[in-house]
Short mmCIF file of C-alpha atoms in Angstrom, two decimals:
data_model
loop_
_atom_site.label_atom_id
_atom_site.label_comp_id
_atom_site.label_asym_id
_atom_site.label_seq_id
_atom_site.Cartn_x
_atom_site.Cartn_y
_atom_site.Cartn_z
CA MET A 1 -8.17 3.28 -2.81
CA LEU A 2 -7.46 -0.44 -2.53
CA PRO A 3 -5.25 -0.57 -5.66
CA MET A 4 -3.21 2.33 -4.26
CA ARG A 5 -2.58 0.40 -1.04
CA TRP A 6 -1.00 -2.49 -2.93
CA SER A 7 0.80 -0.63 -5.73
CA GLY A 8 4.20 -0.76 -3.97
CA LEU A 9 3.93 -4.51 -3.51
CA ALA A 10 2.83 -4.94 -7.14
CA LEU A 11 5.80 -2.86 -8.25
CA ALA A 12 8.13 -5.02 -6.13
CA ALA A 13 6.67 -8.21 -7.62
CA GLY A 14 7.23 -6.88 -11.14
CA PHE A 15 10.85 -6.02 -10.38
CA ALA A 16 11.38 -9.41 -8.69
CA ILE A 17 10.24 -11.20 -11.85
CA THR A 18 12.90 -9.31 -13.80
CA GLY A 19 15.58 -9.79 -11.13
CA LEU A 20 16.05 -6.10 -10.31
CA TRP A 21 16.72 -6.59 -6.60
CA VAL A 22 17.64 -3.03 -5.61
CA GLU A 23 14.37 -1.87 -7.18
CA VAL A 24 12.55 -4.64 -5.29
CA ALA A 25 13.98 -3.35 -2.01
CA VAL A 26 12.99 0.24 -2.78
CA SER A 27 9.51 -0.88 -3.83
CA MET A 28 9.13 -2.82 -0.59
CA LEU A 29 9.87 0.38 1.34
CA VAL A 30 7.05 2.01 -0.63
CA ALA A 31 4.81 -0.94 0.26
CA LEU A 32 5.74 -0.63 3.94
CA ALA A 33 4.79 3.06 3.99
CA GLN A 34 1.54 2.32 2.16
CA VAL A 35 0.51 -0.38 4.62
CA ALA A 36 1.52 1.76 7.60
CA ALA A 37 -0.50 4.71 6.23
CA TRP A 38 -3.52 2.47 5.70
CA ARG A 39 -3.35 0.63 9.03
CA SER A 40 -2.61 3.76 11.07
CA GLY A 41 -5.99 5.15 10.13
CA LEU A 42 -4.69 8.26 8.43
CA PRO A 43 -7.49 10.28 6.83
CA ALA A 44 -7.99 9.16 3.23
CA ARG A 45 -6.42 12.28 1.69
CA TRP A 46 -3.26 11.81 3.80
CA GLU A 47 -3.10 8.10 3.02
CA ILE A 48 -3.42 8.77 -0.71
CA ALA A 49 -0.86 11.59 -0.63
CA THR A 50 1.63 9.44 1.31
CA SER A 51 1.18 6.53 -1.06
CA LEU A 52 1.51 8.68 -4.19
CA VAL A 53 4.56 10.60 -3.02
CA CYS A 54 6.30 7.37 -1.98
CA LEU A 55 5.61 6.00 -5.46
CA VAL A 56 6.82 9.20 -7.13
CA ALA A 57 10.05 9.12 -5.07
CA ALA A 58 10.73 5.49 -5.97
CA ILE A 59 9.85 5.84 -9.64
CA SER A 60 11.99 8.99 -9.82
CA SER A 61 14.90 6.87 -8.63
CA PHE A 62 14.19 4.06 -11.10
CA LEU A 63 13.99 6.56 -13.98
CA LEU A 64 17.13 8.41 -12.79
CA LEU A 65 15.18 11.67 -12.50
CA TYR A 66 17.37 12.79 -9.59
CA GLU A 67 20.37 12.69 -11.93
CA LYS A 68 18.55 14.16 -14.94
CA LEU A 69 16.84 16.97 -12.99
CA PRO A 70 19.21 18.10 -10.23
CA TRP A 71 16.51 20.22 -8.54
CA TRP A 72 13.97 17.36 -8.43
CA ASP A 73 15.17 15.91 -5.12
CA LEU A 74 14.26 19.07 -3.18
CA PRO A 75 10.47 18.94 -3.69
CA VAL A 76 10.56 15.17 -3.23
CA HIS A 77 12.52 15.52 0.04
CA ALA A 78 10.07 18.19 1.22
CA ALA A 79 6.89 16.29 0.37
CA LEU A 80 8.08 12.85 1.39
CA THR A 81 9.65 13.91 4.68
CA GLY A 82 6.58 15.92 5.62
CA LEU A 83 4.13 13.13 4.85
CA LEU A 84 6.23 10.45 6.54
CA ALA A 85 6.68 12.69 9.59
CA VAL A 86 2.90 12.92 9.99
CA LEU A 87 2.57 9.16 9.55
CA VAL A 88 5.37 8.21 11.95
CA ALA A 89 4.30 10.76 14.57
CA ARG A 90 0.75 9.42 14.36
CA VAL A 91 1.94 5.82 14.80
CA LEU A 92 4.23 6.74 17.71
CA HIS A 93 1.64 8.85 19.52
CA ARG A 94 -1.41 6.69 18.67
CA SER A 95 -3.62 9.66 18.02
CA ARG A 96 -3.41 13.19 16.81
CA PRO A 97 0.25 14.20 17.10
CA THR A 98 1.05 17.78 17.96
CA ALA A 99 2.86 20.00 15.49
CA ALA A 100 5.95 19.69 17.70
CA HIS A 101 5.77 15.88 17.47
CA VAL A 102 5.53 16.05 13.68
CA ILE A 103 8.36 18.56 13.31
CA THR A 104 10.66 16.66 15.66
CA THR A 105 9.87 13.40 13.88
CA GLY A 106 10.47 14.98 10.47
CA ALA A 107 13.80 16.46 11.54
CA LEU A 108 14.92 13.05 12.78
CA LEU A 109 13.71 11.36 9.59
CA ALA A 110 15.61 13.88 7.46
CA VAL A 111 18.84 13.27 9.39
CA VAL A 112 18.41 9.49 9.26
CA TRP A 113 17.79 9.68 5.51
CA GLU A 114 20.98 11.65 4.94
CA LEU A 115 22.93 9.20 7.11
CA MET A 116 21.50 6.35 5.01
CA GLU A 117 22.65 8.14 1.85
CA LEU A 118 26.13 8.46 3.33
CA ALA A 119 26.15 4.77 4.29
CA GLY A 120 24.90 3.88 0.82
CA HIS A 121 27.70 5.93 -0.74
CA HIS A 122 30.35 4.16 1.33
CA TRP A 123 29.01 0.61 1.46
CA VAL A 124 26.64 0.09 -1.48
CA ASP A 125 27.24 2.42 -4.42
CA PRO A 126 29.86 5.19 -4.57
CA THR A 127 27.73 7.08 -7.12
CA VAL A 128 25.22 8.00 -4.37
CA TYR A 129 25.62 11.77 -4.21
CA VAL A 130 26.60 13.03 -0.74
CA ALA A 131 28.16 16.47 -1.27
CA PRO A 132 27.85 18.77 1.78
CA ALA A 133 25.75 21.36 -0.08
CA ASP A 134 23.38 18.64 -1.30
CA THR A 135 23.06 17.19 2.19
CA LEU A 136 22.31 20.60 3.69
CA SER A 137 19.74 21.47 1.01
CA ASP A 138 18.08 18.06 1.44
CA LEU A 139 17.87 18.58 5.22
CA LEU A 140 16.41 22.06 4.80
CA ALA A 141 13.89 20.84 2.22
CA GLY A 142 12.86 17.98 4.51
CA LEU A 143 12.45 20.34 7.45
CA ALA A 144 10.44 22.83 5.37
CA GLY A 145 8.16 20.04 4.15
CA THR A 146 7.75 18.82 7.70
CA VAL A 147 6.73 22.25 9.01
CA ILE A 148 4.19 22.62 6.20
CA ALA A 149 2.82 19.11 6.80
CA ALA A 150 2.59 19.75 10.56
CA LEU A 151 0.61 22.93 9.98
CA LEU A 152 -1.66 21.31 7.40
CA SER A 153 -2.29 18.25 9.53
CA ARG A 154 -3.17 20.35 12.57
CA ARG A 155 -5.41 22.63 10.52
CA GLY A 156 -7.18 19.66 8.97
CA ALA A 157 -7.55 17.97 12.36
CA ALA A 158 -9.03 21.11 13.89
CA ALA A 159 -11.46 21.55 11.02
CA THR A 160 -12.71 17.96 10.99
CA GLU A 161 -11.80 16.68 14.46
CA ASP A 162 -10.24 13.75 12.61
CA PRO A 163 -7.21 12.37 14.48
#
């Protein structure tokens, strides 16, 4: 699991060597999530899933998969928002968050993400796609992923008594 914990940082270092600074920034966000998942004491399966989905989301961006496969952002929004909601709720509540904590956190994360996309469109790169239908579908996918993650995390916690 140790290589997984440092894969975002390794990816950032590789991009830094080649001078791809936007990719460095995205990779550092992956690294931040990986370290937070590790240090928060998430169960191993949740830590691995969070790390992998963050990597998939970043690599999908680098490879332009969101442009090549228009539907691809929906499962990524669902999985990533759900996993990050569990992580953030756990960090904020220092133990086993309730399903309500996870769902509320995920809803807020989904809204913040869409606001960041809008800001990116206006201030960084006008090719960032921010159509109303896309924004709504992204929010719904994020919320659906959050509800599923909340249910899975509570079920897993009840079965193993693992916070």
